[in-house]
XYZ file of C-alpha atoms in Angstrom:
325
model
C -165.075 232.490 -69.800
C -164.083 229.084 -69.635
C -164.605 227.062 -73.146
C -164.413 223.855 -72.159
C -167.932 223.755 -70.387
C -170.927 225.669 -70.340
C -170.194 228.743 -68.489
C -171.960 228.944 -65.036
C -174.225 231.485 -64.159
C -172.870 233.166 -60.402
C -174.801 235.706 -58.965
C -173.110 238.584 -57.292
C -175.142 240.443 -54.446
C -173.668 244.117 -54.351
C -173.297 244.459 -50.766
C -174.447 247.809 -48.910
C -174.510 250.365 -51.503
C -172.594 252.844 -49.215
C -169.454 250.552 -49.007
C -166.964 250.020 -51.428
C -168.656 246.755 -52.604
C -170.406 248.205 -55.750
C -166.876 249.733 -56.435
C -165.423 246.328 -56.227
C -167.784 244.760 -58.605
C -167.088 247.424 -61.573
C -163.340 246.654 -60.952
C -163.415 242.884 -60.968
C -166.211 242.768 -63.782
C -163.194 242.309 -66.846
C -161.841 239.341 -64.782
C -165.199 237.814 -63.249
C -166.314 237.538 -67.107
C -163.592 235.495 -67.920
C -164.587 233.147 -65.414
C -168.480 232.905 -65.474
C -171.938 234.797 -66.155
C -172.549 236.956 -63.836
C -176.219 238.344 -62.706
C -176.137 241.065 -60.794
C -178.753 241.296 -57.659
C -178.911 245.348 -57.099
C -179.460 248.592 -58.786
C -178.072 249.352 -62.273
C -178.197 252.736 -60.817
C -175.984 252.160 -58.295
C -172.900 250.779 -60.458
C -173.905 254.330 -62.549
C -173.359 256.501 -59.802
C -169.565 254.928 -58.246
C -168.880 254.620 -62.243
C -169.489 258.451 -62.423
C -167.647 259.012 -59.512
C -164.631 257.190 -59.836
C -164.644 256.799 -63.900
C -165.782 252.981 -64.110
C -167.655 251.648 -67.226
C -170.372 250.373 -65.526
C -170.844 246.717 -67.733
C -173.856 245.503 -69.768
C -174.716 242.104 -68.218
C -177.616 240.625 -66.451
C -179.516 242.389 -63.443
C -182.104 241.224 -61.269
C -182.831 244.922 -60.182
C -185.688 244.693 -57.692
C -185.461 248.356 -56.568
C -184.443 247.103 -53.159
C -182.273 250.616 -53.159
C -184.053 253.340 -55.184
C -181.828 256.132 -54.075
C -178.709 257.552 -54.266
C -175.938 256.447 -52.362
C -174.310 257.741 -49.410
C -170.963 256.399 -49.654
C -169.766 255.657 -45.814
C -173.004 256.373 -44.474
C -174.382 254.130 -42.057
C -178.078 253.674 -43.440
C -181.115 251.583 -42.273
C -182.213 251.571 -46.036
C -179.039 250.847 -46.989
C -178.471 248.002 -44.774
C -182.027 246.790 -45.254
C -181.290 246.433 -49.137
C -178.084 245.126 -49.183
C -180.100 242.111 -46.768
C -182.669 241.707 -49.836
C -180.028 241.349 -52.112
C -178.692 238.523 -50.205
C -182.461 236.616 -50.016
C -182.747 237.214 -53.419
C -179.688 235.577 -54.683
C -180.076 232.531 -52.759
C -183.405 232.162 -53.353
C -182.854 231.790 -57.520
C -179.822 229.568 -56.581
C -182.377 226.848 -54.686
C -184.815 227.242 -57.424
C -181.706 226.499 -59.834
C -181.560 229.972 -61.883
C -178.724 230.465 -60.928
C -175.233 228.310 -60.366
C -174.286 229.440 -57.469
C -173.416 233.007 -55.499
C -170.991 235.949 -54.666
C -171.117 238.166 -52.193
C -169.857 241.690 -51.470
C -169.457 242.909 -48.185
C -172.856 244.085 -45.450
C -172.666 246.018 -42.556
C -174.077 244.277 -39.591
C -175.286 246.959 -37.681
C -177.003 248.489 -40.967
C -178.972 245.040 -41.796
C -180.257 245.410 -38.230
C -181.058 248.767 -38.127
C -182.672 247.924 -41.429
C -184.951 245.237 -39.923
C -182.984 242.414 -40.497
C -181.961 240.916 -37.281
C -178.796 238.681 -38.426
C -174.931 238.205 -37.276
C -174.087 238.323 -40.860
C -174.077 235.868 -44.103
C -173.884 232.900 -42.736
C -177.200 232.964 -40.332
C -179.170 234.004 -43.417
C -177.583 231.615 -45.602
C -178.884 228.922 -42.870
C -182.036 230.258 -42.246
C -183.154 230.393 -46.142
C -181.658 227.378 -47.006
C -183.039 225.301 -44.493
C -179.732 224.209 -42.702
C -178.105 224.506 -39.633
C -175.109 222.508 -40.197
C -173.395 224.965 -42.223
C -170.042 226.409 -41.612
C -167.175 229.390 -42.466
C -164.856 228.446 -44.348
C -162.105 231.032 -45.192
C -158.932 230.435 -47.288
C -156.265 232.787 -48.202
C -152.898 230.618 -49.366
C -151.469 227.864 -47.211
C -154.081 229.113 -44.748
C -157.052 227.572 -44.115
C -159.802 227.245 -41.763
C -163.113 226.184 -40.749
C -164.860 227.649 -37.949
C -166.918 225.554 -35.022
C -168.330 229.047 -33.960
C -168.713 232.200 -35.465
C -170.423 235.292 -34.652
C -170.959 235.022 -31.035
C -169.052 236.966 -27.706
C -165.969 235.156 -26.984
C -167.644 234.400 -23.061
C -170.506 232.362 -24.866
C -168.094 229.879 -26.708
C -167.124 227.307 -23.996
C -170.940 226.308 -23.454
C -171.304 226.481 -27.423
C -168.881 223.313 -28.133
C -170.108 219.944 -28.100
C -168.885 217.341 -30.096
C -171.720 217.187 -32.844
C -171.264 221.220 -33.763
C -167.090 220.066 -33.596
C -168.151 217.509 -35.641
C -170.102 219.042 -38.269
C -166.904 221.600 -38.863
C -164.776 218.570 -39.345
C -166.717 217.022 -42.033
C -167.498 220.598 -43.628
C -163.538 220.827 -43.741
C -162.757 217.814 -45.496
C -165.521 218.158 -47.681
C -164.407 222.157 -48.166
C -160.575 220.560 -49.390
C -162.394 218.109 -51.619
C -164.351 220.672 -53.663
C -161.721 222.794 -53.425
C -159.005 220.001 -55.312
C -157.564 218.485 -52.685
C -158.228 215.047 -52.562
C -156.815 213.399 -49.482
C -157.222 216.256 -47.023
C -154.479 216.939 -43.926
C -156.891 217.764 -41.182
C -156.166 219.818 -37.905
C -158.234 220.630 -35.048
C -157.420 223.746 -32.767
C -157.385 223.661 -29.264
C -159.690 226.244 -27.134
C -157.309 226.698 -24.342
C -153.587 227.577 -24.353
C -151.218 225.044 -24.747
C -154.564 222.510 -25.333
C -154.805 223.095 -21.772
C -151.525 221.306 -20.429
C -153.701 218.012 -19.057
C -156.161 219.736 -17.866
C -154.538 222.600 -16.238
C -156.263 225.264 -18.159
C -159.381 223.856 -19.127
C -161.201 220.851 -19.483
C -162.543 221.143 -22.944
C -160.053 219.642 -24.744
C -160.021 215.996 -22.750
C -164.162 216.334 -22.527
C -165.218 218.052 -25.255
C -162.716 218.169 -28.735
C -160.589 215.212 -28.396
C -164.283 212.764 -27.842
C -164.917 214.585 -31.280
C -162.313 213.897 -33.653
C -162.249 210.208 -32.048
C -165.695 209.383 -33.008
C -165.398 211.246 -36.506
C -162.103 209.394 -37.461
C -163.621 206.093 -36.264
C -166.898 206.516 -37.878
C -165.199 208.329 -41.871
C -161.887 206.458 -41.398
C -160.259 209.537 -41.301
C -157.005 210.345 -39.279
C -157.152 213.793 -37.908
C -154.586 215.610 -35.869
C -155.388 217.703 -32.549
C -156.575 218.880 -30.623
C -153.205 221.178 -31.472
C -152.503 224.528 -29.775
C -153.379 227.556 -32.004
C -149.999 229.179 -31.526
C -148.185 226.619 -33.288
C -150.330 224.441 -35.514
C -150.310 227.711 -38.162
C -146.525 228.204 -38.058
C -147.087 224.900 -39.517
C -149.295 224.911 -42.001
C -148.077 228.275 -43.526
C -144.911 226.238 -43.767
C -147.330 223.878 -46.282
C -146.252 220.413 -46.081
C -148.391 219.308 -42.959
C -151.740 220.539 -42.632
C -154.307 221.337 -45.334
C -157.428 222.847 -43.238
C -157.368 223.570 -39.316
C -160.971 223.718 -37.483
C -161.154 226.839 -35.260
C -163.227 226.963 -32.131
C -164.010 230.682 -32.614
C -164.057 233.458 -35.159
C -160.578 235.455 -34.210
C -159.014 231.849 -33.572
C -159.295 231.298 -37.459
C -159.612 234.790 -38.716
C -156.576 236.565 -37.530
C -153.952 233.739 -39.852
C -156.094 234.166 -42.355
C -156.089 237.770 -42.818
C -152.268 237.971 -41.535
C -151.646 235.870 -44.795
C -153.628 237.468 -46.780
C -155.487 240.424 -46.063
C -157.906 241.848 -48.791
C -157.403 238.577 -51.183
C -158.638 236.319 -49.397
C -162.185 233.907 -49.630
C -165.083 233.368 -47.550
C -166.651 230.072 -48.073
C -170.084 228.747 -46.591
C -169.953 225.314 -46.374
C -172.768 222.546 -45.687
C -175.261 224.467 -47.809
C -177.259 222.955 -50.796
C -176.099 225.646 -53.245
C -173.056 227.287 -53.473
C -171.579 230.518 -51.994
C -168.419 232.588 -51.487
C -167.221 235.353 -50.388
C -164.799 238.539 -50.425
C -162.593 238.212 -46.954
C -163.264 242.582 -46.314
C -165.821 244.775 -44.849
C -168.103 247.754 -46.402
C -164.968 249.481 -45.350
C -166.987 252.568 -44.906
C -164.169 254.943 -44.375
C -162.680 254.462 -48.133
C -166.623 253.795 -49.863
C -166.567 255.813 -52.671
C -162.523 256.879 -53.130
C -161.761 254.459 -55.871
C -159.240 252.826 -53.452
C -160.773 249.755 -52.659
C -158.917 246.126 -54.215
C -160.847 243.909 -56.433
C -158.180 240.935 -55.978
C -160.312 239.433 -53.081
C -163.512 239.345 -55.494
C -161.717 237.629 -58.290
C -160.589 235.161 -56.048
C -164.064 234.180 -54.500
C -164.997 234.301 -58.226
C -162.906 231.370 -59.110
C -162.995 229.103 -55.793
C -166.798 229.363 -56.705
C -166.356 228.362 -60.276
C -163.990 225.276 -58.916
C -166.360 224.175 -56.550
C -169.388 223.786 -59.068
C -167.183 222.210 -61.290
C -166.144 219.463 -58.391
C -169.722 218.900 -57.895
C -170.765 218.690 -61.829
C -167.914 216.301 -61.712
C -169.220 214.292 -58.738
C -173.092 214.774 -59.362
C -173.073 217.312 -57.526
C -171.493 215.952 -54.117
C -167.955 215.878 -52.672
């Protein structure tokens, strides 16, 4: 752990205990400890049974073990239970991080169709991070090397974006992006902004969203922060150029595959989900429950470690800054 500050507490939701994120967490444990506290919101008896199973030492550290999960798992299954747990882990966490017990959060992978077969009738993290925190300005973040992005949209049918864009929601994603680069260590953020349409619509020849819609946006957010942000840029391009590193630090997406596929193209299974715009802090591994490997022992901790440390270096940016960008 680090010695030259008091070590944060992070908790670290297990995921759905029938996907590979309880195997994750015994793997990373060596490294996360290096790095912070952890507290672990799940069963003990789940880490036993993938540490039996695939010859993990299961670790002695702090659990908030609510008995969300009092069963064995069913690794791969697709279970109500299982789905409805890993949800409860996920309340759980970020309800000790408002009250301030702990630092901040982790989170391994759900299934969405298990949390709403299990009752819980969310698109994923980031809804529930919103709805528990109180905010609806929040936004995905995901990094993986050069490559980073922040999404206007998330997870919604590609058909409902167009009527989804307006310029405060495009707006809101810009300032979660430069704040994102600021906690992140990057002091004088390089900002893109994606197009929607091909070619940013060629004046207007495929689409009007870009004249009416994106371009109003990052006017009146550069005239209003004094910022000077580039776009909107065509998607095909701007990430040959920021993988090259030397123009762009962050690029807002307009949907989820606009940002997702460069992210996990450079850097698939080590990668880091970020929520930002929330009052507490919270990342995430880039992956799935990847049901169809749960439970082989071939499932990569490197993602984990990774949103281990971007959490760590974003509460230390906001100890440092009382606790704002």
């Amino acid at each position: 752990m680090p010695q030259s500050a008091t070590p944060c507490r992070l908790a670290f939701t297990l995921g759905d205990p029938n996907g590979v994120g309880p195997e994750v967490f015994l793997k990373a444990f060596s490294e996360i400890t290096k790095l912070c506290c952890p507290v672990v919101i799940g069963e003990r008896g789940t880490l036993e049974y993938y540490g039996q199973k695939l010859g993990l030492t299961v670790p002695d550290c702090e659990y908030m073990d609510k008995g969300y999960y009092g069963r064995e798992p069913q690794p791969g299954k697709l279970s109500a239970a299982a789905g409805a747990a890993s949800a409860r882990y996920v309340i759980c966490a970020i309800e000790e991080a408002m009250l301030g017990a702990v630092d901040g959060m982790v989170t391994l992978p759900i299934n969405k169709e298990a949390i709403n077969l299990g009752g819980y009738h969310y698109a994923g993290h980031t809804e529930m991070l919103g709805e528990y925190t109180g905010v609806t300005s929040q936004s995905m973040m995901l990094v993986a090397g050069n490559i980073r992005v922040v999404l206007v949209t998330t997870h919604v049918a590609l058909e409902s974006v167009p009527a989804l864009l307006n310029r405060p929601r495009i707006m809101q994603a810009m300032e979660n992006a430069y704040r994102g680069m600021i906690e992140i260590g990057i002091a004088l953020p390089r900002v893109a902004v994606c197009a929607l349409n091909p070619h940013a619509s060629d004046g207007g020849v495929f689409g009007s969203q870009e004249e009416q819609i994106i371009l109003p946006a990052i006017r009146e957010y550069d005239s209003t922060h004094g910022t000077s942000t580039a776009g909107p840029l065509p998607a095909d391009s701007l990430f040959a150029r920021m993988a090259a590193g030397n123009e762009f630090d962050v690029a807002v997406c307009m949907y989820h595959d606009q940002g997702m596929i460069p992210v996990k193209m450079a850097g698939f299974g080590g990668g880091v989900n970020i929520t930002m715009g929330l009052p507490i802090v919270r990342t995430s591994v880039d992956h799935g429950t990847a049901f169809g490997i749960a439970g082989k022992g071939q499932a990569s901790s490197t993602s984990l470690v990774e949103a281990t440390r971007c959490a760590v270096r974003i509460l230390e940016h906001r100890r440092s800054y009382g606790g704002k960008a």
